[in-house]
């Protein structure tokens, strides 16, 4: 298991997480759990035992920490994402129906 600290990615930062990486998954998970307004690419995952993590903690820049394993990442990508998509589609349909009813 790896623990990541999630922070805002600075506008100047040229660092990007590799596609399919654990860091990218940690940012995707945090983005959903925090209901972060904006894409997951605006977040940065830092291994909790790195010097940058210590610096981020001192600066009070950390939004949350996330523990991930290969299994939790696979579950997120294969199962949870499908459930999230279905929920979003349901909410959109519900909002459309409410709008139609309020106009009737």
CSV table of C-alpha atoms in Angstrom, one decimal:
chain,number,residue,atom,x,y,z
A,1,UNK,CA,0.0,0.0,0.0
A,2,UNK,CA,1.2,3.5,-0.9
A,3,UNK,CA,0.0,6.7,0.8
A,4,UNK,CA,-0.2,9.8,-1.3
A,5,UNK,CA,-0.8,13.4,-0.2
A,6,UNK,CA,-3.1,15.2,-2.5
A,7,UNK,CA,-2.4,18.9,-3.2
A,8,UNK,CA,-3.4,21.5,-5.7
A,9,UNK,CA,-1.0,21.5,-8.7
A,10,UNK,CA,0.5,24.9,-9.1
A,11,UNK,CA,-0.2,26.7,-12.4
A,12,UNK,CA,3.5,26.9,-13.1
A,13,UNK,CA,4.1,23.2,-12.5
A,14,UNK,CA,5.4,21.2,-15.5
A,15,UNK,CA,5.0,17.9,-13.6
A,16,UNK,CA,2.3,15.7,-14.9
A,17,UNK,CA,1.4,12.2,-13.7
A,18,UNK,CA,2.1,9.5,-16.2
A,19,UNK,CA,-1.2,8.1,-17.7
A,20,UNK,CA,-2.3,5.0,-15.9
A,21,UNK,CA,0.0,5.6,-12.9
A,22,UNK,CA,-1.0,5.2,-9.3
A,23,UNK,CA,-0.5,8.9,-8.8
A,24,UNK,CA,-3.0,9.7,-11.6
A,25,UNK,CA,-5.5,7.2,-10.0
A,26,UNK,CA,-5.0,8.8,-6.5
A,27,UNK,CA,-5.8,12.2,-8.1
A,28,UNK,CA,-8.9,10.8,-9.8
A,29,UNK,CA,-10.1,9.3,-6.5
A,30,UNK,CA,-9.5,12.5,-4.6
A,31,UNK,CA,-11.2,14.6,-7.2
A,32,UNK,CA,-14.4,12.6,-6.8
A,33,UNK,CA,-14.3,12.1,-3.0
A,34,UNK,CA,-13.6,15.8,-2.4
A,35,UNK,CA,-16.1,16.9,-5.1
A,36,UNK,CA,-13.3,19.0,-6.4
A,37,UNK,CA,-14.5,21.6,-9.0
A,38,UNK,CA,-12.2,21.1,-11.9
A,39,UNK,CA,-10.4,18.2,-13.5
A,40,UNK,CA,-8.2,15.8,-11.6
A,41,UNK,CA,-5.2,17.1,-13.6
A,42,UNK,CA,-5.4,20.2,-11.3
A,43,UNK,CA,-4.4,17.9,-8.4
A,44,UNK,CA,-1.0,16.4,-7.6
A,45,UNK,CA,-0.3,13.2,-5.7
A,46,UNK,CA,2.9,13.1,-3.7
A,47,UNK,CA,4.3,10.0,-2.0
A,48,UNK,CA,3.9,10.6,1.7
A,49,UNK,CA,7.5,9.7,2.5
A,50,UNK,CA,9.1,12.1,0.1
A,51,UNK,CA,10.8,15.4,0.9
A,52,UNK,CA,8.2,17.2,-1.2
A,53,UNK,CA,5.5,15.7,1.0
A,54,UNK,CA,7.2,17.2,4.1
A,55,UNK,CA,7.4,20.6,2.4
A,56,UNK,CA,3.7,20.4,1.4
A,57,UNK,CA,2.7,19.5,5.0
A,58,UNK,CA,4.7,22.4,6.4
A,59,UNK,CA,3.1,24.8,3.9
A,60,UNK,CA,-0.3,23.4,4.8
A,61,UNK,CA,-1.0,22.7,1.2
A,62,UNK,CA,-2.3,19.1,1.6
A,63,UNK,CA,-6.0,18.6,0.8
A,64,UNK,CA,-6.1,14.9,1.9
A,65,UNK,CA,-4.2,11.7,2.0
A,66,UNK,CA,-5.1,8.5,0.1
A,67,UNK,CA,-3.9,5.0,0.6
A,68,UNK,CA,-3.9,3.0,-2.6
A,69,UNK,CA,-3.0,-0.6,-3.6
A,70,UNK,CA,-3.0,-2.2,-7.0
A,71,UNK,CA,-6.3,-3.8,-6.2
A,72,UNK,CA,-8.0,-0.6,-5.1
A,73,UNK,CA,-6.8,1.1,-8.3
A,74,UNK,CA,-8.2,-1.7,-10.4
A,75,UNK,CA,-11.5,-1.6,-8.5
A,76,UNK,CA,-11.6,2.2,-9.1
A,77,UNK,CA,-10.9,2.0,-12.8
A,78,UNK,CA,-13.0,-1.1,-13.5
A,79,UNK,CA,-16.0,-0.9,-11.2
A,80,UNK,CA,-16.4,2.5,-9.4
A,81,UNK,CA,-16.0,4.6,-12.6
A,82,UNK,CA,-18.9,2.7,-14.2
A,83,UNK,CA,-21.1,3.2,-11.2
A,84,UNK,CA,-20.1,7.0,-11.1
A,85,UNK,CA,-21.0,7.3,-14.8
A,86,UNK,CA,-24.4,5.6,-14.2
A,87,UNK,CA,-25.1,7.9,-11.3
A,88,UNK,CA,-24.3,11.0,-13.3
A,89,UNK,CA,-26.6,9.8,-16.1
A,90,UNK,CA,-29.4,9.2,-13.6
A,91,UNK,CA,-29.0,12.7,-12.0
A,92,UNK,CA,-29.1,14.3,-15.5
A,93,UNK,CA,-32.3,12.4,-16.4
A,94,UNK,CA,-33.8,13.3,-13.0
A,95,UNK,CA,-32.9,17.0,-13.6
A,96,UNK,CA,-34.4,16.9,-17.1
A,97,UNK,CA,-37.7,15.3,-15.8
A,98,UNK,CA,-37.9,17.9,-12.9
A,99,UNK,CA,-37.4,20.7,-15.4
A,100,UNK,CA,-40.2,19.3,-17.7
A,101,UNK,CA,-42.6,18.9,-14.7
A,102,UNK,CA,-41.9,22.4,-13.4
A,103,UNK,CA,-42.7,23.8,-16.9
A,104,UNK,CA,-46.0,21.9,-17.2
